[in-house]
Amino acid sequence: MAATITYADFEAVDIRVGTIVDAQPFPEARKPAIKLVIDFGEAIGCKKSSAQLTVHYKPDQLIGRQVCAVVNFPPRQIGPFISEVLTLGMPDEDGAVVLVRPDLHVPNGGKLF
């Protein structure tokens, strides 16, 4: 278990929902990954992310799927690609990533609270 944080610490992490509008294989990545473009709505726009999703997901299956991501981390260079947001997932029993997403469709850009 991680250290206890304050509510203000939690509020500092900006987790939003967005819809994947493009997904492409990322063969240049050290670990198998998929390059995503996620639409977070008018206020945030579309952002890029690299995610190690290849065990459970194929790029064409991800288009139109809503996901949750941290949108206020600084961009991160991953090989030749700049990842602008951290797409959130949980490990399955073997450690492969399963996406975190809302149970029902919600407006893009909605903030986790």
XYZ file of C-alpha atoms in Angstrom:
113
model
C 0.000 0.000 0.000
C 1.240 3.505 -0.818
C 1.734 6.303 1.691
C -1.317 8.265 2.831
C -1.957 11.456 0.836
C -4.181 14.471 1.336
C -7.234 15.279 -0.737
C -5.252 18.185 -2.201
C -2.626 15.669 -3.407
C -5.382 13.680 -5.143
C -6.818 16.837 -6.729
C -3.388 17.663 -8.185
C -3.589 14.576 -10.422
C -5.831 15.521 -13.347
C -7.482 12.296 -14.546
C -9.842 12.770 -17.491
C -11.895 10.585 -19.788
C -11.388 10.629 -23.526
C -12.265 8.645 -26.641
C -9.581 6.910 -28.689
C -9.783 8.318 -32.229
C -6.653 6.642 -33.639
C -4.546 3.645 -32.646
C -1.444 2.398 -34.452
C 1.154 -0.289 -33.757
C 4.361 1.056 -32.198
C 7.069 -1.386 -33.354
C 9.879 1.057 -32.426
C 9.029 0.821 -28.702
C 11.299 -1.328 -26.497
C 8.263 -3.155 -25.089
C 5.273 -3.976 -27.335
C 2.987 -0.932 -27.384
C 0.274 0.907 -29.285
C 0.323 4.616 -30.168
C -3.001 6.252 -29.285
C -4.645 9.564 -30.120
C -7.280 10.355 -27.505
C -9.932 13.083 -27.806
C -10.486 14.764 -24.431
C -13.062 17.248 -25.692
C -12.914 20.900 -26.649
C -11.068 22.253 -23.583
C -8.131 19.792 -23.765
C -8.255 18.544 -27.355
C -6.583 15.453 -28.777
C -3.487 14.101 -27.041
C -1.053 11.290 -27.895
C -0.161 8.364 -25.653
C 1.915 5.207 -25.894
C 0.436 2.274 -24.006
C 1.584 -1.324 -23.519
C -1.775 -2.823 -24.455
C -0.818 -5.467 -27.002
C -1.771 -8.536 -24.935
C -5.500 -7.780 -24.722
C -6.082 -5.160 -27.450
C -5.526 -4.709 -31.179
C -5.303 -1.148 -32.559
C -8.512 -1.423 -34.627
C -10.450 -2.645 -31.544
C -9.529 0.492 -29.594
C -11.056 3.116 -31.903
C -14.138 4.629 -30.251
C -13.346 3.213 -26.801
C -13.342 5.592 -23.854
C -10.333 5.496 -21.528
C -9.050 7.360 -18.477
C -5.711 9.172 -18.526
C -3.598 11.553 -16.473
C -3.474 14.727 -18.563
C -1.212 16.944 -16.446
C 2.083 15.032 -16.539
C 4.835 16.578 -18.667
C 5.264 14.999 -22.130
C 7.567 11.966 -22.185
C 9.837 10.856 -25.036
C 9.328 7.172 -25.845
C 11.696 6.317 -28.673
C 10.722 8.530 -31.627
C 7.305 9.308 -30.091
C 6.192 11.983 -27.597
C 3.580 10.671 -25.161
C 1.484 13.585 -23.854
C -0.802 11.740 -21.410
C -0.595 8.605 -19.264
C -3.334 6.162 -20.252
C -4.432 4.274 -17.140
C -4.671 0.530 -16.766
C -4.601 -2.230 -14.186
C -2.654 -5.493 -14.368
C -4.500 -8.729 -14.965
C -3.392 -11.886 -13.118
C -0.399 -12.198 -15.490
C 0.581 -8.517 -15.344
C -0.844 -7.548 -18.760
C -2.566 -4.149 -18.949
C -6.362 -3.897 -18.801
C -7.645 -0.385 -19.554
C -9.392 1.745 -16.946
C -12.573 3.185 -18.411
C -16.010 4.403 -17.334
C -18.775 1.852 -16.987
C -21.120 4.029 -19.070
C -20.436 6.559 -21.841
C -19.641 10.003 -20.412
C -18.679 13.315 -22.083
C -15.041 13.547 -23.169
C -12.947 15.650 -20.809
C -14.851 14.690 -17.666
C -12.599 14.801 -14.574
C -12.347 11.911 -12.135
C -13.544 12.870 -8.655
